[in-house]
Coordinates of C-alpha atoms in Angstrom, one line a residue:
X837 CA -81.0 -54.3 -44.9
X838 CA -78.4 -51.1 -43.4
X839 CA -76.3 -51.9 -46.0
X840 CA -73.6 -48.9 -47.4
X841 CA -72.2 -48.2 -50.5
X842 CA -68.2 -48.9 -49.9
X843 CA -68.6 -50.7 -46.7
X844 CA -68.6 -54.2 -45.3
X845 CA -72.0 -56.4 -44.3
X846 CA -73.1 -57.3 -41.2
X847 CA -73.8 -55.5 -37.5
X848 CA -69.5 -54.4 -37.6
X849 CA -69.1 -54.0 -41.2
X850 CA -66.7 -56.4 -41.4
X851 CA -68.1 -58.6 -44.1
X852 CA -67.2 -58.7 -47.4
X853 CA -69.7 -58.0 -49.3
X854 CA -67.8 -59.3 -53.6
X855 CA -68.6 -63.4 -53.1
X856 CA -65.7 -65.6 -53.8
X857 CA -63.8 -65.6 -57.4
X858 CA -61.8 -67.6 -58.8
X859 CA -58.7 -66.4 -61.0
X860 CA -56.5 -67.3 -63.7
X861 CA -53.1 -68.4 -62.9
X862 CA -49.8 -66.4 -65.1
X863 CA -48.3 -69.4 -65.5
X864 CA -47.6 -73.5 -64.7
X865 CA -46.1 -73.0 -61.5
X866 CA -47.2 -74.1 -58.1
X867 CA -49.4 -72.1 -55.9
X868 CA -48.0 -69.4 -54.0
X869 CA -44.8 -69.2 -56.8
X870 CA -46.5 -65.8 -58.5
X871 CA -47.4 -64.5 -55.7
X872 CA -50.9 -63.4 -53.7
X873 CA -53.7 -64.5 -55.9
X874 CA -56.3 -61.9 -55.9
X875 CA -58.5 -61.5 -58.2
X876 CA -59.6 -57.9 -59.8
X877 CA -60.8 -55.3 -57.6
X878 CA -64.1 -53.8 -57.9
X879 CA -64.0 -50.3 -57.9
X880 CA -65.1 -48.8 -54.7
X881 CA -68.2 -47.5 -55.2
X882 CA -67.7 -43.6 -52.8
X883 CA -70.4 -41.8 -51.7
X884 CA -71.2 -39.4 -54.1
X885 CA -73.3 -36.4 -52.4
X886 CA -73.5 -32.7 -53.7
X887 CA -71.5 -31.2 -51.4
X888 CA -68.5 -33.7 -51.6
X889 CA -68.3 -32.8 -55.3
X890 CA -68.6 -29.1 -54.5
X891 CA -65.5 -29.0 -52.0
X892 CA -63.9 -31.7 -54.8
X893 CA -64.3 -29.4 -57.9
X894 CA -63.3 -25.7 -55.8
X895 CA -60.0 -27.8 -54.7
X896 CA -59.4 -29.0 -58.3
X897 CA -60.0 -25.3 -59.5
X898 CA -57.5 -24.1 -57.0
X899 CA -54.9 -26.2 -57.0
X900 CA -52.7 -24.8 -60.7
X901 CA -50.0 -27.2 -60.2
X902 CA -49.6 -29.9 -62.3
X903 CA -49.6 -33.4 -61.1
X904 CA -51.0 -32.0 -57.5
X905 CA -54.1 -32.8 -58.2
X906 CA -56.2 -34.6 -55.6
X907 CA -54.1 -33.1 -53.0
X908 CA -54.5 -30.5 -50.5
X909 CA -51.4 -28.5 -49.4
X910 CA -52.6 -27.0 -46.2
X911 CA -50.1 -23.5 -45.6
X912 CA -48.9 -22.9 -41.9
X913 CA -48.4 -19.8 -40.2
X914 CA -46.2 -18.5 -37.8
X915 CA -46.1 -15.3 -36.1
X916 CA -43.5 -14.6 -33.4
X917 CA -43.9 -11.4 -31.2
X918 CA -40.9 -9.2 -30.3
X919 CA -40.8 -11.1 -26.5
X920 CA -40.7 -14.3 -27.8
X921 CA -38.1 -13.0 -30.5
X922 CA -35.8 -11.7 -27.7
X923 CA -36.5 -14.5 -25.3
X924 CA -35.0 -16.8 -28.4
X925 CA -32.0 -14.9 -29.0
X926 CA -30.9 -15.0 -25.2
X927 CA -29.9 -18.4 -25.8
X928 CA -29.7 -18.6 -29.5
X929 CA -25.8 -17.8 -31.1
X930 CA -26.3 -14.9 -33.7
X931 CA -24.8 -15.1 -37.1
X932 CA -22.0 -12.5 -38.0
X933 CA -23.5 -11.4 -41.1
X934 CA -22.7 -8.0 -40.8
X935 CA -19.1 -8.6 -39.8
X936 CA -16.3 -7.7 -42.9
X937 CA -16.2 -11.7 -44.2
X938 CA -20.4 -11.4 -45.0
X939 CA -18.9 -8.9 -47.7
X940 CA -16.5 -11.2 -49.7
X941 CA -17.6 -12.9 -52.7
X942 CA -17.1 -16.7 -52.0
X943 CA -16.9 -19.3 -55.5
X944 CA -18.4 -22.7 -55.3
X945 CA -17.0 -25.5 -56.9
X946 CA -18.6 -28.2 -54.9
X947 CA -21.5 -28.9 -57.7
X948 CA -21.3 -29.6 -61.4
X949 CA -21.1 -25.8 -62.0
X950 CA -19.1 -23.0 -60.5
X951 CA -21.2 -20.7 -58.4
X952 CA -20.6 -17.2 -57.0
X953 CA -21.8 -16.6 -53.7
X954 CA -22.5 -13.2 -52.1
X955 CA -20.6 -14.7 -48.6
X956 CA -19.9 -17.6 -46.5
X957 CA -23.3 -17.6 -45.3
X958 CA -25.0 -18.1 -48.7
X959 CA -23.4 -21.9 -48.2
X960 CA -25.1 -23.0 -45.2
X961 CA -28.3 -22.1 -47.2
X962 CA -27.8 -24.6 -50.3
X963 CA -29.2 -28.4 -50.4
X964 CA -27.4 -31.5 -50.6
X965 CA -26.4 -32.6 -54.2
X966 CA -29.1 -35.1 -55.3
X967 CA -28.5 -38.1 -56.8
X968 CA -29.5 -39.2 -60.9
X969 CA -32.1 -41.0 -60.0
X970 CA -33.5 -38.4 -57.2
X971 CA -33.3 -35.8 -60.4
X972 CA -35.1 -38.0 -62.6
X973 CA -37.8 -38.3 -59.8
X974 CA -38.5 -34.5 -58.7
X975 CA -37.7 -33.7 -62.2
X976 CA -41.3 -32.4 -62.7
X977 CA -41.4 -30.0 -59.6
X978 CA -37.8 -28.3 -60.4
X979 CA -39.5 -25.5 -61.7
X980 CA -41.2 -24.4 -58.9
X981 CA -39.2 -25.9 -55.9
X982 CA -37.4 -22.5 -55.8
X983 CA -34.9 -23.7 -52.6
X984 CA -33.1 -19.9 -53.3
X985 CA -35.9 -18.1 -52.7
X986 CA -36.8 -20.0 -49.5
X987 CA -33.0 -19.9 -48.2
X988 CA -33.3 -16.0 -49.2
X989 CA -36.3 -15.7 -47.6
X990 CA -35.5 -17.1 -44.0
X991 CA -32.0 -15.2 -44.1
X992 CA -34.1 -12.1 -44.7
X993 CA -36.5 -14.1 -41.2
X994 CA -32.7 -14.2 -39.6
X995 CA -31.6 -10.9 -40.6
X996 CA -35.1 -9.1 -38.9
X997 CA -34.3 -11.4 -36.0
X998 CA -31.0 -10.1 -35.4
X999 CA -31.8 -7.1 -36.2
X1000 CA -34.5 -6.7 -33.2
X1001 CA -32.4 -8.1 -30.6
X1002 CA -29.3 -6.0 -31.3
X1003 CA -32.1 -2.4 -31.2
X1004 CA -33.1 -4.0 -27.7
X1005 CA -29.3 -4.4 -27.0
X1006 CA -28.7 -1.1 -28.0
X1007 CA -31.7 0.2 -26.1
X1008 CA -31.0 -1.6 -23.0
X1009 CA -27.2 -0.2 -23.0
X1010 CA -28.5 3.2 -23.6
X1011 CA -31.2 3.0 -20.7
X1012 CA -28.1 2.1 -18.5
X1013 CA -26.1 4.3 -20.1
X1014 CA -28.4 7.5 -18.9
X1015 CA -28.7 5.6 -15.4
X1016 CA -24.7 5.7 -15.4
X1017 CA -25.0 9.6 -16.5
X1018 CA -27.3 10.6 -14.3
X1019 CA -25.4 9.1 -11.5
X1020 CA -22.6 10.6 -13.4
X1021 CA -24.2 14.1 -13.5
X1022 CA -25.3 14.0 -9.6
X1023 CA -22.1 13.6 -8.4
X1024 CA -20.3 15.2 -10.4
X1025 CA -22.8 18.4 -9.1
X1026 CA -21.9 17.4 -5.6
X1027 CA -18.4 17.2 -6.5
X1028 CA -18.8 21.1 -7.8
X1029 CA -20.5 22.6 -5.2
X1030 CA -18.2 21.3 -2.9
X1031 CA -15.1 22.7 -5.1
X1032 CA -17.1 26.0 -5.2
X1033 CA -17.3 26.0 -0.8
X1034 CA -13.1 24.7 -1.2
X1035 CA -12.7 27.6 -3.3
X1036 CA -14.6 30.0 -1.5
X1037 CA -12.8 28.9 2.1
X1038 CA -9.5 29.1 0.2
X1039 CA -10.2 32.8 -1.1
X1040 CA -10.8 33.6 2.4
X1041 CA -8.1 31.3 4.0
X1042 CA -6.1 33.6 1.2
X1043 CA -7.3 37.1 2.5
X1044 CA -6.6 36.3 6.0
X1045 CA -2.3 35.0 5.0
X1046 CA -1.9 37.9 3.2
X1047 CA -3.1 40.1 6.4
X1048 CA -0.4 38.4 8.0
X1049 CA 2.5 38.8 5.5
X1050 CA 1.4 42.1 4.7
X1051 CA 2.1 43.4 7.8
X1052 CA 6.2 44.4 8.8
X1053 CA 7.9 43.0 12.1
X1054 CA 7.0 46.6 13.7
X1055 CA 3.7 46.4 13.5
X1056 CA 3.2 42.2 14.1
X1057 CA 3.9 41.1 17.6
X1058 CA 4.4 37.4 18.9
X1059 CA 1.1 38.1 20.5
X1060 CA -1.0 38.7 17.4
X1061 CA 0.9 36.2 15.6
X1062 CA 0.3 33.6 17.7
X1063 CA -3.6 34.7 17.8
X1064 CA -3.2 34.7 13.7
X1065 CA -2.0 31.5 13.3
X1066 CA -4.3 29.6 16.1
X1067 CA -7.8 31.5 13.9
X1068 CA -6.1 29.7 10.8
X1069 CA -5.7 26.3 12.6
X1070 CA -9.1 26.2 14.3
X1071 CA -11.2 27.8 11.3
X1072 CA -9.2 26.2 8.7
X1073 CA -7.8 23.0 9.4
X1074 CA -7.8 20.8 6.9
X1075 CA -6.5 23.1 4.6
X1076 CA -3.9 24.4 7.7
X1077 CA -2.9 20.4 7.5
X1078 CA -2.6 20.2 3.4
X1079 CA -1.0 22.8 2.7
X1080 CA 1.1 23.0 5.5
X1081 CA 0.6 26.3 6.5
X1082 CA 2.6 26.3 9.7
X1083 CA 5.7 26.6 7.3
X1084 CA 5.0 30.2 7.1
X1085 CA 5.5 30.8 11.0
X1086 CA 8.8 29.9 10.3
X1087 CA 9.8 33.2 8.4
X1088 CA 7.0 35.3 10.4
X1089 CA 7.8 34.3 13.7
X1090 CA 11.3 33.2 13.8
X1091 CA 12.7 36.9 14.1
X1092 CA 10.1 37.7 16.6
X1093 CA 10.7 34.9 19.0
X1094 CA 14.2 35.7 18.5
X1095 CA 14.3 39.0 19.2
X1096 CA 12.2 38.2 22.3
X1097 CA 15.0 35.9 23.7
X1098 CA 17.9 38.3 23.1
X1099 CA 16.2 40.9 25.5
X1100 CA 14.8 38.8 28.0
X1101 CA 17.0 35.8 28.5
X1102 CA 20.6 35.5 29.4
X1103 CA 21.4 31.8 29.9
X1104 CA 23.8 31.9 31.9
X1105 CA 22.2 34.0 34.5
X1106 CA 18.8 32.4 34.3
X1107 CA 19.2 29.3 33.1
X1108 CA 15.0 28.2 32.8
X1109 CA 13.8 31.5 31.7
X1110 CA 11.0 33.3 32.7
X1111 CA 7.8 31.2 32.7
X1112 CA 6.2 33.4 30.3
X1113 CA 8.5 32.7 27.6
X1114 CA 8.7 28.8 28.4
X1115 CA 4.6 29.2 27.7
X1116 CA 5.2 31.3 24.7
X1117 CA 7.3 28.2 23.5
X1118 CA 4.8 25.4 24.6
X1119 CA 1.9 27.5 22.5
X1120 CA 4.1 27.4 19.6
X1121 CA 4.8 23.7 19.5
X1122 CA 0.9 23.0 19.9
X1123 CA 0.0 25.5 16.8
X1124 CA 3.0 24.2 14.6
X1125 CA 4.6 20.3 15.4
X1126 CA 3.3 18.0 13.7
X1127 CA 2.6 15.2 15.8
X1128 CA 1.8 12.4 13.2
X1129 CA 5.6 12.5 12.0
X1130 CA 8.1 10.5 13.7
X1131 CA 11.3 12.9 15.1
X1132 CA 14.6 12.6 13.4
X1133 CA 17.8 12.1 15.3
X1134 CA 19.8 13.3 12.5
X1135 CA 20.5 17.1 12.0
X1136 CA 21.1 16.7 8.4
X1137 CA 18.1 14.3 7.7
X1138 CA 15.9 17.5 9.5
X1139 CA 18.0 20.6 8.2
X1140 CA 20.2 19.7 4.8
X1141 CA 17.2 17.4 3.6
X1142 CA 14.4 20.3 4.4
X1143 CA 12.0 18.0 6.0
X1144 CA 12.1 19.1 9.6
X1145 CA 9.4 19.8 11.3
X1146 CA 8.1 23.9 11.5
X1147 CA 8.4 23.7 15.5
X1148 CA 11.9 22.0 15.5
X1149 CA 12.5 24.7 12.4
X1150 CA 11.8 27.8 14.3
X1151 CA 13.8 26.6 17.9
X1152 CA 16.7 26.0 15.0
X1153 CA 15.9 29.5 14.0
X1154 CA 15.1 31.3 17.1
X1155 CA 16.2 29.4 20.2
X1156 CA 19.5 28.2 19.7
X1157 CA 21.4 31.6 18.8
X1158 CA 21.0 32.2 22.3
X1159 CA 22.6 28.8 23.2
X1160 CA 25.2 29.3 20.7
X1161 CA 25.9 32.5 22.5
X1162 CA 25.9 30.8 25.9
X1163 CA 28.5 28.0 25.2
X1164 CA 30.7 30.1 23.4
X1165 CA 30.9 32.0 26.9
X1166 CA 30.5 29.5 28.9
X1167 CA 33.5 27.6 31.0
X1168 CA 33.2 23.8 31.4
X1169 CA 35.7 23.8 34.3
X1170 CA 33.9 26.3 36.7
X1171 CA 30.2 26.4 35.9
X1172 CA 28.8 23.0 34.2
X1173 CA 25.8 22.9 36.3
X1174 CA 24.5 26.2 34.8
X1175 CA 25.0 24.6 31.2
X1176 CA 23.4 21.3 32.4
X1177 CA 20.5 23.3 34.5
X1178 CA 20.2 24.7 30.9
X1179 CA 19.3 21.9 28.9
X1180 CA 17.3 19.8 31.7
X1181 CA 15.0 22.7 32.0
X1182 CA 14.6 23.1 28.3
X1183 CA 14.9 19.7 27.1
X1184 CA 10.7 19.0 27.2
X1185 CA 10.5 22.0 24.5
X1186 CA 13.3 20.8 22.1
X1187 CA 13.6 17.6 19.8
X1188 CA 15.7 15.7 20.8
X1189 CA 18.0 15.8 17.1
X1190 CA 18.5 19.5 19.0
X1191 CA 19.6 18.5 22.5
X1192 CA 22.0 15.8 20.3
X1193 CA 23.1 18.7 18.0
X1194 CA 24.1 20.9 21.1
X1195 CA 26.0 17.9 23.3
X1196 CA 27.9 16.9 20.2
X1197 CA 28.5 20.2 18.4
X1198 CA 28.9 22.5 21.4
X1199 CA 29.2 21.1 24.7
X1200 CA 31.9 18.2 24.0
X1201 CA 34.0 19.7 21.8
X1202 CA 34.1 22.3 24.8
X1203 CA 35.1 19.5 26.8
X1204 CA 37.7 18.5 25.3
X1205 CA 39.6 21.7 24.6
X1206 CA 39.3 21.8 28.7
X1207 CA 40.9 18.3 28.8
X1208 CA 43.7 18.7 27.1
X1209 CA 44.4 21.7 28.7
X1210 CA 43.8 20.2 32.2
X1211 CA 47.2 19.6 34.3
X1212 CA 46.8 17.0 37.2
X1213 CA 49.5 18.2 39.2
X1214 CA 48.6 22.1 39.2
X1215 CA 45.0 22.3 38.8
X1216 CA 43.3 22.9 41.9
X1217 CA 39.7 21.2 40.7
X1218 CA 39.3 17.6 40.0
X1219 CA 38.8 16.9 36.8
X1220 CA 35.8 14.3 37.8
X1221 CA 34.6 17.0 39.5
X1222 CA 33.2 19.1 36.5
X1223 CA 33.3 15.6 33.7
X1224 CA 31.2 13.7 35.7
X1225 CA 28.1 15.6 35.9
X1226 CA 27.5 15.3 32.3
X1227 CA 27.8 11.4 32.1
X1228 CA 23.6 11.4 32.4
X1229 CA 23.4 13.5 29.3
X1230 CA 26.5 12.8 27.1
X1231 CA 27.0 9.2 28.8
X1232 CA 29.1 7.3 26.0
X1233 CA 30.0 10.4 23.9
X1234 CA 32.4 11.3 26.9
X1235 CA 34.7 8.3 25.9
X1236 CA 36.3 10.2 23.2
X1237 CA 38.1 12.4 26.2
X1238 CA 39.1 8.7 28.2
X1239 CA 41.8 7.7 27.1
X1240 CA 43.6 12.0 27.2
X1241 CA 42.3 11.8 30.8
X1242 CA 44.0 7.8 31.4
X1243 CA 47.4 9.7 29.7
X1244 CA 47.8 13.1 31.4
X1245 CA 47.0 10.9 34.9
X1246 CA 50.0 8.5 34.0
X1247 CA 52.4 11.0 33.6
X1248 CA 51.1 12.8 36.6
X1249 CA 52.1 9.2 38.4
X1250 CA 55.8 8.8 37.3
X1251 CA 56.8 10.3 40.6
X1252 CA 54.2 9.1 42.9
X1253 CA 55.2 7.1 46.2
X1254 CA 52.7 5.3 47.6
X1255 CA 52.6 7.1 50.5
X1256 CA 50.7 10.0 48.8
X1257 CA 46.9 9.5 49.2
X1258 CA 46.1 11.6 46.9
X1259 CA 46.2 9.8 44.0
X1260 CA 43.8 7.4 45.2
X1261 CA 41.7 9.9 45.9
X1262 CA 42.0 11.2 42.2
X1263 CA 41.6 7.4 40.7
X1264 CA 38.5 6.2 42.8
X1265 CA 36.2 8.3 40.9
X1266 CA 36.8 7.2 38.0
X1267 CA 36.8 3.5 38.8
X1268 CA 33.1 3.0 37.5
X1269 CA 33.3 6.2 34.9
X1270 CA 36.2 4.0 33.0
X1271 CA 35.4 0.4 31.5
X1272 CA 36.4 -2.1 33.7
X1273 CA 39.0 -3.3 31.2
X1274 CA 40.7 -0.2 30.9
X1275 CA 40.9 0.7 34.3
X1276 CA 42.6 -2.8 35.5
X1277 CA 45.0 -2.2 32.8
X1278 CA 45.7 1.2 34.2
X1279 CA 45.7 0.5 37.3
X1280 CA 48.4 -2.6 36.4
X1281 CA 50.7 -0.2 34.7
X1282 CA 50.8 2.9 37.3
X1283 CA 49.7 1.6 40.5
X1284 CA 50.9 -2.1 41.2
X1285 CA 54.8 -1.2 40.3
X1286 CA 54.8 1.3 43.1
X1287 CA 53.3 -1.1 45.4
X1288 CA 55.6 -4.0 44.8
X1289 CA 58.8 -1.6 45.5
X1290 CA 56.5 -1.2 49.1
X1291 CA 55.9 -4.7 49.7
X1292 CA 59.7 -5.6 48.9
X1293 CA 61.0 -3.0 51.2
X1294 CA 58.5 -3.7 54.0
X1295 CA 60.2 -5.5 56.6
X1296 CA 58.5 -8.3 59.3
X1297 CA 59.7 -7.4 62.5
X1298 CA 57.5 -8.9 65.7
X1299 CA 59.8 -7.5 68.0
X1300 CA 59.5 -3.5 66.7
X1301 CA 56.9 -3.5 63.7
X1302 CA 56.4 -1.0 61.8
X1303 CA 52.9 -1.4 59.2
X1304 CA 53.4 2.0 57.0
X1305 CA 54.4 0.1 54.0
X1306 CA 51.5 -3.1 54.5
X1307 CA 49.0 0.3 54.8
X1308 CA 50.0 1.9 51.6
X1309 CA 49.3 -1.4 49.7
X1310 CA 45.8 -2.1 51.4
X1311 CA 44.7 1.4 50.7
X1312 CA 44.1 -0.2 47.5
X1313 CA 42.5 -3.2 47.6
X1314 CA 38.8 -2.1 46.6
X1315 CA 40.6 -0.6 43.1
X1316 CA 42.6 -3.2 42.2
X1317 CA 41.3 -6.7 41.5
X1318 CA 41.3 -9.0 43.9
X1319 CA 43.5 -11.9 41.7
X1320 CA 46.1 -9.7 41.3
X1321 CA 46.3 -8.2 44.8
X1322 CA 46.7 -11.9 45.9
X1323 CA 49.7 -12.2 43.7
X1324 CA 51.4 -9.2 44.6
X1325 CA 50.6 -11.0 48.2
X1326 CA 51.7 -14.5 47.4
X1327 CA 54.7 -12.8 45.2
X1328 CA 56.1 -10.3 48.0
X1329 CA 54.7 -10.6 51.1
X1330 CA 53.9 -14.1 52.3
X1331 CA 57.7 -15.6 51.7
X1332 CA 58.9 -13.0 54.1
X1333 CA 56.2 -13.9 56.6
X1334 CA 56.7 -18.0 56.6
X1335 CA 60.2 -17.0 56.9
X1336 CA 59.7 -14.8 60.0
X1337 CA 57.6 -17.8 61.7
X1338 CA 59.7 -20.9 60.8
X1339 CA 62.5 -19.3 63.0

């Protein structure tokens, strides 16, 4: 009929194939008050074949533990690769075992019993106090649940972990380590060979000074100096440039070039100089000025604070002796066009802190001494006549001598009449030279008296006129201001004249 040892009845097995039974209730209660009512369960009849109690009886004799019998405890396997071990720890914190707090002894007194633990670590490894009743339970495996040598065992997992991912640290930091070193190494080579060429072009930039200062002022002209020092700044110029080797043209040169200008040039008799020794000059500040430095206007910024430039050194040096010589002969009062010639035709090859250093420690002090020794009344030259050609170069320093000029020209007009011209011939000059200010005032003080004594003796007579007085005052009416030439009019002349034409 199909039918199966253990199974139901019918086409789905679904059937039960026990018939009905009836029970014995526990006690005199109602139905349903002890519970389901089954009756006793036939054993399950299993299918019993050869093999089924071959595989039973191998498990039975393999399995040692008590009370594990009838079950199969199936052991799983992982293996990890060294990949899949770095790829983990990429994201995966590490633990500081090997750090100095994995070496100190730790004492537990969380359980029933004080423990001594090898580190801090060694807690993160223990279980979870049980309860009684979970002790009473597992109280059979206790012997062989060994949790201390599992913890043990994955820290020792852990430990091989870490240890692989810090060798591929260290590996990977040494492979970049030698890429850094090599790069390192290659230009640090480049970086010697091109010290070794610096070192060779300095020996010979070396060879080729000491030629130079080797050799006295009798045997080294300006000539071969100049060809010297233009080899040194063509062959060698960055080092020229560094080291600032136009410094040494300073001592070389400086008593050449000078000696040069003390038997060529006389100043005074040739003011420019010859055109060969304006080009000897214009080489010179080529080879040695240094054109990426801003001039100085002060002489003791370039000369007491050593910073001036080797060009503006050696005219210092060489150049202005002869000037020095020059002024000190020279006389302001009879031949200031040669001195200004002078510096206009030299002023394009000297810095300018020079051409100040010359007008204020030479030429106006010069000036001065002149003025104060200047007489109005008997010198035969105007003194505008050999002041005012320096006003372009001196301009504002010549107020200094103003106000000995305004002085020595006051007492010079105590005993003017108006009648002579010639102080306004002497005054117009300086009408734009002096401020405005001061020349009103002046003019106020020494001028207008005189011409009010003219205007108060001038007498309005149509019948016989006589205009030498009205003359003398108008001489000066494009000196004096016009406001006060009206008063002097309104003041002295104009009463007279309403007088004279009312009667």
């Amino acid at each position: 009929m199909g039918f199966q040892p253990g199974k139901g009845l019918g086409k789905d097995l679904q059937g039960i194939s026990a018939p009905i039974e009836a029970h014995l209730r526990k006690g005199r209660g109602a139905i349903g008050a002890y519970g389901p009512e089954k009756g006793q369960k036939v054993a399950e009849v299993k299918a019993d074949s050869e093999e089924e109690e071959m595989k039973e009886y191998s498990e039975i004799l393999s399995q040692w533990r008590k009370g594990d019998k009838g079950k199969k405890t199936k052991v799983r396997y992982v293996y990890k690769s060294v990949d899949e071990v770095l790829e983990e720890g990429k994201s995966k914190k590490m633990k500081k075992e090997y750090s100095h707090l994995s070496k100190v002894k730790v004492i537990d007194m969380t359980g029933p019993e004080r423990r001594v633990l090898s580190g801090y670590h060694a807690i993160a490894g223990q279980q979870r106090p049980t309860d009684e009743w979970e002790i009473r339970k597992e109280k059979k495996f206790e012997n062989f649940a060994l949790p201390e040598l599992q913890h043990n065992l994955n820290i020792l997992v852990e430990m091989c972990e870490q240890d692989i991912i810090e060798n591929d640290k260290r590996l990977r930091y040494a492979k970049d380590r030698i890429v850094a070193l090599e790069q390192e190494e290659s230009s640090l080579g480049k970086l010697v060979s091109q010290e070794k060429e610096q070192v060779a072009a300095l020996e010979s930039l070396l060879s080729v000074i000491e030629s130079i200062t080797e050799k006295g002022e009798n045997e080294l002209t300006l000539e071969k100096a100049a060809e010297c020092f233009n080899d040194l700044k063509e062959n060698y110029y960055e080092a020229y440039k560094m080291y600032e080797l136009g410094e040494l043209a300073v001592g070389i040169v400086a008593p050449l070039l000078k000696k040069r200008l003390e038997e060529t040039w006389k100043p005074l008799d040739n003011p420019k100089g010859s055109e060969e020794l304006q080009n000897i000059f214009r080489q010179w500040r080529d080879m040695l000025e240094w054109s990426g430095r801003s001039g100085s206007n002060s002489i003791s910024a370039d000369m007491d604070g050593g910073m001036a430039d080797p060009y503006h050194r050696l005219i210092w040096e060489a150049w202005m002796p002869s000037i020095r010589a020059a002024v000190s002969e020279w006389n302001c009062r009879g031949k200031c066009e040669v001195m200004i010639e002078i510096l206009e035709a030299w002023m394009p090859l000297i810095p300018s802190w020079v051409l100040d250093s010359i007008c204020d420690r030479l030429i106006l002090p010069k000036i001065q001494a002149a003025v104060e020794c200047w007489n109005p009344l008997t010198d035969t030259v105007p003194i505008h006549a050999w002041i005012h050609p320096w006003l372009p170069l001196l301009g504002s320093r010549l107020e200094i001598v103003y106000p000995t000029i305004r002085q020595k020209l006051s007492v010079a007009l105590v005993n003017w009449h108006p009648s002579d011209r010639s102080a306004r011939l002497m005054l117009t000059p300086w009408s734009k030279a002096f401020p405005k200010g001061d020349m009103d005032a002046f003019l106020v003080k020494n001028i207008l008296p005189k011409l009010q004594v003219a205007l108060q003796e001038f007498q309005i007579n149509p019948h016989q006129q006589h205009l030498d007085q009205w003359n003398w005052v108008m001489e000066w009416v494009d000196l004096i201001p016009i406001h006060i030439m009206t008063t002097l009019l309104e003041k002295f002349f104009f009463p007279k004249w309403l007088q004279v034409n009312l009667y």
